[in-house]
mmCIF file of C-alpha atoms in Angstrom:
data_model
loop_
_atom_site.group_PDB
_atom_site.id
_atom_site.type_symbol
_atom_site.label_atom_id
_atom_site.label_comp_id
_atom_site.label_asym_id
_atom_site.label_seq_id
_atom_site.Cartn_x
_atom_site.Cartn_y
_atom_site.Cartn_z
ATOM 1 C CA UNK J 1 134.338 24.652 -106.563
ATOM 2 C CA UNK J 2 137.425 24.763 -109.367
ATOM 3 C CA UNK J 3 140.169 27.443 -108.318
ATOM 4 C CA UNK J 4 143.360 28.193 -109.836
ATOM 5 C CA UNK J 5 146.097 29.406 -107.227
ATOM 6 C CA UNK J 6 149.454 31.574 -108.810
ATOM 7 C CA UNK J 7 151.334 31.597 -105.458
ATOM 8 C CA UNK J 8 153.898 34.693 -106.970
ATOM 9 C CA UNK J 9 152.798 37.763 -107.335
ATOM 10 C CA UNK J 10 155.527 38.853 -109.234
ATOM 11 C CA UNK J 11 158.654 36.872 -110.965
ATOM 12 C CA UNK J 12 161.841 38.549 -111.825
ATOM 13 C CA UNK J 13 164.525 37.436 -114.359
ATOM 14 C CA UNK J 14 167.612 38.258 -116.353
ATOM 15 C CA UNK J 15 166.812 38.169 -120.188
ATOM 16 C CA UNK J 16 168.056 35.116 -121.328
ATOM 17 C CA UNK J 17 167.893 32.993 -118.340
ATOM 18 C CA UNK J 18 165.009 30.528 -118.100
ATOM 19 C CA UNK J 19 161.387 31.706 -116.947
ATOM 20 C CA UNK J 20 159.105 29.824 -114.734
ATOM 21 C CA UNK J 21 155.598 30.670 -113.934
ATOM 22 C CA UNK J 22 153.825 28.215 -111.596
ATOM 23 C CA UNK J 23 150.065 27.251 -111.300
ATOM 24 C CA UNK J 24 148.441 25.078 -109.550
ATOM 25 C CA UNK J 25 144.632 23.938 -110.139
ATOM 26 C CA UNK J 26 141.589 22.439 -108.532
ATOM 27 C CA UNK J 27 138.460 21.117 -110.553
ATOM 28 C CA UNK J 28 136.764 17.833 -110.426
ATOM 29 C CA UNK J 29 137.291 15.441 -113.163
ATOM 30 C CA UNK J 30 140.558 16.014 -116.036
ATOM 31 C CA UNK J 31 140.988 19.533 -116.874
ATOM 32 C CA UNK J 32 140.933 21.963 -119.533
ATOM 33 C CA UNK J 33 144.105 24.329 -118.685
ATOM 34 C CA UNK J 34 145.165 27.777 -120.433
ATOM 35 C CA UNK J 35 147.613 30.180 -120.274
ATOM 36 C CA UNK J 36 146.846 34.126 -121.140
ATOM 37 C CA UNK J 37 149.245 36.691 -120.814
ATOM 38 C CA UNK J 38 148.077 40.776 -120.757
ATOM 39 C CA UNK J 39 150.378 43.769 -121.823
ATOM 40 C CA UNK J 40 149.339 47.134 -120.317
ATOM 41 C CA UNK J 41 146.461 48.637 -121.179
ATOM 42 C CA UNK J 42 145.100 45.722 -123.463
ATOM 43 C CA UNK J 43 143.262 42.924 -122.878
ATOM 44 C CA UNK J 44 143.953 39.225 -122.199
ATOM 45 C CA UNK J 45 145.833 37.028 -124.920
ATOM 46 C CA UNK J 46 145.585 33.403 -125.541
ATOM 47 C CA UNK J 47 149.004 31.662 -125.076
ATOM 48 C CA UNK J 48 148.473 28.104 -124.942
ATOM 49 C CA UNK J 49 146.313 25.322 -123.323
ATOM 50 C CA UNK J 50 146.172 21.772 -122.592
ATOM 51 C CA UNK J 51 143.505 19.482 -123.295
ATOM 52 C CA UNK J 52 144.591 16.291 -123.757
ATOM 53 C CA UNK J 53 147.502 13.805 -124.808
ATOM 54 C CA UNK J 54 151.480 15.230 -124.264
ATOM 55 C CA UNK J 55 151.914 16.928 -121.215
ATOM 56 C CA UNK J 56 154.252 19.487 -122.543
ATOM 57 C CA UNK J 57 152.581 21.841 -124.532
ATOM 58 C CA UNK J 58 153.866 24.578 -126.999
ATOM 59 C CA UNK J 59 152.184 27.899 -127.598
ATOM 60 C CA UNK J 60 153.037 31.484 -128.998
ATOM 61 C CA UNK J 61 155.974 33.407 -128.602
ATOM 62 C CA UNK J 62 158.298 30.337 -127.588
ATOM 63 C CA UNK J 63 156.553 29.355 -124.215
ATOM 64 C CA UNK J 64 155.250 26.067 -123.030
ATOM 65 C CA UNK J 65 153.701 24.657 -120.260
ATOM 66 C CA UNK J 66 153.946 21.069 -118.641
ATOM 67 C CA UNK J 67 150.956 19.273 -117.408
ATOM 68 C CA UNK J 68 151.397 17.489 -114.137
ATOM 69 C CA UNK J 69 148.558 15.200 -113.086
ATOM 70 C CA UNK J 70 149.729 13.998 -109.600
ATOM 71 C CA UNK J 71 150.887 17.730 -108.681
ATOM 72 C CA UNK J 72 147.484 19.375 -110.337
ATOM 73 C CA UNK J 73 150.247 22.194 -111.985
ATOM 74 C CA UNK J 74 150.602 23.721 -115.116
ATOM 75 C CA UNK J 75 153.790 25.790 -114.935
ATOM 76 C CA UNK J 76 154.690 28.059 -117.871
ATOM 77 C CA UNK J 77 157.864 28.036 -118.774
ATOM 78 C CA UNK J 78 160.671 30.000 -121.372
ATOM 79 C CA UNK J 79 164.035 28.754 -122.069
ATOM 80 C CA UNK J 80 165.386 32.009 -123.029
ATOM 81 C CA UNK J 81 163.289 34.817 -121.428
ATOM 82 C CA UNK J 82 163.081 38.623 -123.495
ATOM 83 C CA UNK J 83 162.820 42.325 -122.083
ATOM 84 C CA UNK J 84 159.470 42.029 -124.124
ATOM 85 C CA UNK J 85 157.727 39.123 -122.255
ATOM 86 C CA UNK J 86 157.277 41.468 -119.285
ATOM 87 C CA UNK J 87 153.459 41.442 -118.612
ATOM 88 C CA UNK J 88 151.120 39.834 -116.376
ATOM 89 C CA UNK J 89 150.420 36.468 -116.834
ATOM 90 C CA UNK J 90 147.120 34.372 -115.896
ATOM 91 C CA UNK J 91 146.484 30.428 -115.680
ATOM 92 C CA UNK J 92 143.200 29.719 -116.155
ATOM 93 C CA UNK J 93 141.012 26.196 -115.764
ATOM 94 C CA UNK J 94 138.013 24.600 -116.905
ATOM 95 C CA UNK J 95 135.884 21.465 -116.313
ATOM 96 C CA UNK J 96 134.109 19.419 -118.645
ATOM 97 C CA UNK J 97 130.193 19.996 -117.395
ATOM 98 C CA UNK J 98 128.037 21.576 -115.112
ATOM 99 C CA UNK J 99 129.408 24.591 -112.823
ATOM 100 C CA UNK J 100 133.012 23.243 -113.639
ATOM 101 C CA UNK J 101 132.710 24.033 -117.397
ATOM 102 C CA UNK J 102 133.179 28.214 -116.430
ATOM 103 C CA UNK J 103 136.432 29.717 -117.211
ATOM 104 C CA UNK J 104 138.125 30.126 -114.006
ATOM 105 C CA UNK J 105 141.364 32.431 -113.794
ATOM 106 C CA UNK J 106 144.480 32.720 -111.160
ATOM 107 C CA UNK J 107 145.023 36.337 -109.960
ATOM 108 C CA UNK J 108 147.637 36.558 -112.160
ATOM 109 C CA UNK J 109 151.805 36.590 -111.926
ATOM 110 C CA UNK J 110 153.651 39.627 -113.040
ATOM 111 C CA UNK J 111 156.809 38.935 -115.034
ATOM 112 C CA UNK J 112 159.451 41.370 -115.223
ATOM 113 C CA UNK J 113 162.409 40.392 -117.474
ATOM 114 C CA UNK J 114 165.513 42.972 -116.886
ATOM 115 C CA UNK J 115 168.698 43.177 -118.986
ATOM 116 C CA UNK T 1 143.737 41.797 -133.835
ATOM 117 C CA UNK T 2 142.331 39.372 -131.438
ATOM 118 C CA UNK T 3 138.785 39.681 -133.361
ATOM 119 C CA UNK T 4 137.035 41.238 -130.537
ATOM 120 C CA UNK T 5 136.296 45.052 -130.328
ATOM 121 C CA UNK T 6 135.591 46.589 -127.442
ATOM 122 C CA UNK T 7 134.595 50.615 -127.581
ATOM 123 C CA UNK T 8 135.116 53.098 -125.693
ATOM 124 C CA UNK T 9 138.405 52.251 -124.908
ATOM 125 C CA UNK T 10 138.000 54.602 -121.566
ATOM 126 C CA UNK T 11 135.237 55.849 -119.858
ATOM 127 C CA UNK T 12 134.451 58.477 -116.969
ATOM 128 C CA UNK T 13 131.447 58.676 -115.772
ATOM 129 C CA UNK T 14 129.522 60.612 -112.823
ATOM 130 C CA UNK T 15 127.481 58.293 -110.222
ATOM 131 C CA UNK T 16 124.050 59.439 -111.725
ATOM 132 C CA UNK T 17 124.954 59.164 -115.278
ATOM 133 C CA UNK T 18 123.710 56.203 -118.080
ATOM 134 C CA UNK T 19 126.295 54.842 -120.508
ATOM 135 C CA UNK T 20 126.797 51.832 -122.321
ATOM 136 C CA UNK T 21 129.797 49.258 -123.338
ATOM 137 C CA UNK T 22 129.901 47.874 -126.559
ATOM 138 C CA UNK T 23 131.327 44.424 -127.838
ATOM 139 C CA UNK T 24 131.630 42.872 -130.979
ATOM 140 C CA UNK T 25 133.060 39.677 -132.133
ATOM 141 C CA UNK T 26 134.269 38.714 -135.857
ATOM 142 C CA UNK T 27 134.592 35.068 -135.035
ATOM 143 C CA UNK T 28 131.514 33.469 -135.600
ATOM 144 C CA UNK T 29 131.589 32.503 -132.229
ATOM 145 C CA UNK T 30 128.455 31.508 -130.227
ATOM 146 C CA UNK T 31 129.370 32.682 -126.548
ATOM 147 C CA UNK T 32 130.266 35.961 -125.236
ATOM 148 C CA UNK T 33 131.205 36.965 -121.697
ATOM 149 C CA UNK T 34 131.618 40.336 -119.913
ATOM 150 C CA UNK T 35 134.393 40.344 -116.918
ATOM 151 C CA UNK T 36 135.612 42.446 -114.442
ATOM 152 C CA UNK T 37 139.433 43.228 -113.431
ATOM 153 C CA UNK T 38 140.393 45.209 -110.471
ATOM 154 C CA UNK T 39 143.956 45.520 -109.301
ATOM 155 C CA UNK T 40 144.739 42.805 -106.856
ATOM 156 C CA UNK T 41 141.835 40.360 -107.718
ATOM 157 C CA UNK T 42 141.072 37.594 -109.752
ATOM 158 C CA UNK T 43 138.992 38.206 -112.925
ATOM 159 C CA UNK T 44 135.451 38.143 -111.868
ATOM 160 C CA UNK T 45 132.867 36.369 -114.363
ATOM 161 C CA UNK T 46 129.920 38.644 -114.622
ATOM 162 C CA UNK T 47 127.761 37.651 -117.123
ATOM 163 C CA UNK T 48 127.605 34.523 -119.972
ATOM 164 C CA UNK T 49 125.774 34.925 -122.958
ATOM 165 C CA UNK T 50 125.475 31.119 -124.725
ATOM 166 C CA UNK T 51 123.436 30.829 -127.889
ATOM 167 C CA UNK T 52 122.147 34.843 -127.154
ATOM 168 C CA UNK T 53 120.538 33.289 -124.163
ATOM 169 C CA UNK T 54 121.981 34.607 -120.715
ATOM 170 C CA UNK T 55 123.182 31.431 -119.136
ATOM 171 C CA UNK T 56 125.252 33.215 -115.980
ATOM 172 C CA UNK T 57 124.713 36.342 -113.792
ATOM 173 C CA UNK T 58 126.620 36.239 -110.976
ATOM 174 C CA UNK T 59 125.615 38.204 -108.561
ATOM 175 C CA UNK T 60 126.239 41.343 -110.456
ATOM 176 C CA UNK T 61 124.527 44.572 -109.162
ATOM 177 C CA UNK T 62 121.251 45.388 -111.002
ATOM 178 C CA UNK T 63 122.850 48.880 -111.836
ATOM 179 C CA UNK T 64 124.688 46.903 -114.581
ATOM 180 C CA UNK T 65 122.651 45.642 -117.353
ATOM 181 C CA UNK T 66 124.037 43.344 -119.803
ATOM 182 C CA UNK T 67 122.072 42.929 -123.541
ATOM 183 C CA UNK T 68 122.929 40.701 -126.533
ATOM 184 C CA UNK T 69 120.858 41.080 -129.482
ATOM 185 C CA UNK T 70 122.711 39.074 -131.777
ATOM 186 C CA UNK T 71 125.370 36.631 -131.498
ATOM 187 C CA UNK T 72 127.973 39.201 -132.492
ATOM 188 C CA UNK T 73 127.203 41.835 -129.892
ATOM 189 C CA UNK T 74 127.095 42.561 -126.464
ATOM 190 C CA UNK T 75 126.318 45.649 -124.629
ATOM 191 C CA UNK T 76 126.995 46.429 -121.010
ATOM 192 C CA UNK T 77 124.785 49.199 -119.681
ATOM 193 C CA UNK T 78 125.485 51.218 -116.797
ATOM 194 C CA UNK T 79 123.766 53.131 -114.393
ATOM 195 C CA UNK T 80 123.923 55.179 -110.776
ATOM 196 C CA UNK T 81 127.295 53.214 -110.613
ATOM 197 C CA UNK T 82 129.791 53.626 -107.650
ATOM 198 C CA UNK T 83 133.564 54.731 -107.218
ATOM 199 C CA UNK T 84 134.427 50.956 -106.570
ATOM 200 C CA UNK T 85 132.909 50.231 -109.669
ATOM 201 C CA UNK T 86 136.141 52.027 -111.327
ATOM 202 C CA UNK T 87 137.909 48.855 -113.389
ATOM 203 C CA UNK T 88 138.554 47.536 -116.668
ATOM 204 C CA UNK T 89 135.604 45.671 -118.224
ATOM 205 C CA UNK T 90 136.600 42.769 -120.880
ATOM 206 C CA UNK T 91 134.339 41.358 -123.058
ATOM 207 C CA UNK T 92 135.263 38.087 -124.148
ATOM 208 C CA UNK T 93 133.796 35.118 -126.888
ATOM 209 C CA UNK T 94 134.509 31.704 -127.410
ATOM 210 C CA UNK T 95 132.878 28.807 -129.368
ATOM 211 C CA UNK T 96 130.955 26.938 -126.974
ATOM 212 C CA UNK T 97 128.332 24.844 -128.638
ATOM 213 C CA UNK T 98 129.276 22.261 -131.323
ATOM 214 C CA UNK T 99 126.267 20.632 -133.072
ATOM 215 C CA UNK T 100 124.116 21.356 -129.926
ATOM 216 C CA UNK T 101 127.102 19.911 -127.363
ATOM 217 C CA UNK T 102 128.935 21.860 -124.793
ATOM 218 C CA UNK T 103 132.821 22.076 -125.442
ATOM 219 C CA UNK T 104 134.548 23.684 -123.270
ATOM 220 C CA UNK T 105 138.021 23.011 -124.337
ATOM 221 C CA UNK T 106 138.476 25.973 -126.424
ATOM 222 C CA UNK T 107 139.953 29.258 -125.758
ATOM 223 C CA UNK T 108 138.378 32.689 -124.824
ATOM 224 C CA UNK T 109 139.236 35.637 -127.177
ATOM 225 C CA UNK T 110 139.249 39.197 -125.392
ATOM 226 C CA UNK T 111 138.863 42.708 -126.362
ATOM 227 C CA UNK T 112 141.130 45.000 -125.279
ATOM 228 C CA UNK T 113 138.856 46.398 -122.312
ATOM 229 C CA UNK T 114 137.067 49.566 -121.536
ATOM 230 C CA UNK T 115 138.949 51.675 -118.586
ATOM 231 C CA UNK T 116 135.808 52.419 -116.509
ATOM 232 C CA UNK T 117 136.610 55.432 -113.745
ATOM 233 C CA UNK T 118 133.369 56.426 -111.795
ATOM 234 C CA UNK T 119 133.944 59.700 -110.414
#
């Protein structure tokens, strides 16, 4: 069965510093990988996805993510964090066919950016 | 904002009540989903409707009953719920079929959710 691991419940970073939110996955075959963000009392908003091609994917609000096949990772990054980036971040994986075609989410990582 | 609208935003119901959650998408998508989000747990996929047919029911108790009358609307009918059913219920949609072929590289768009409290 496919799965996503987000090993950190919370990441704390000072405004202006780079941030990384970690994600590793397990799926049969080549993965489709997604990052979503959730602000308080809101639904999930799509940030970016990896389908194929360049391992560095750029998304909304200055976020990017790097796909690493050998490490089965898809870490979310931003060069300079903002206080407004504070939210809950979810990584998700989807395979191509069969049961792997379901979208599977991690447990989420809370990002806290402070002044 | 995302093109997926859920109503109501908040719902408090007793264990003997019957209520319904509504979801509407304006994106022309052909798949819709119900998720349950509880604290400290991964998002739980409850139901999937693809081309208006239910294709997934992840062992959800029968007190939750979905309905998809057309490709734009999705309901979740609730009856005799338990306090542990209190959670944020999220609806999502995506474009899952293209010319008869399943495509899984498209992102899902989520509504803002219904915060359900069962008392």
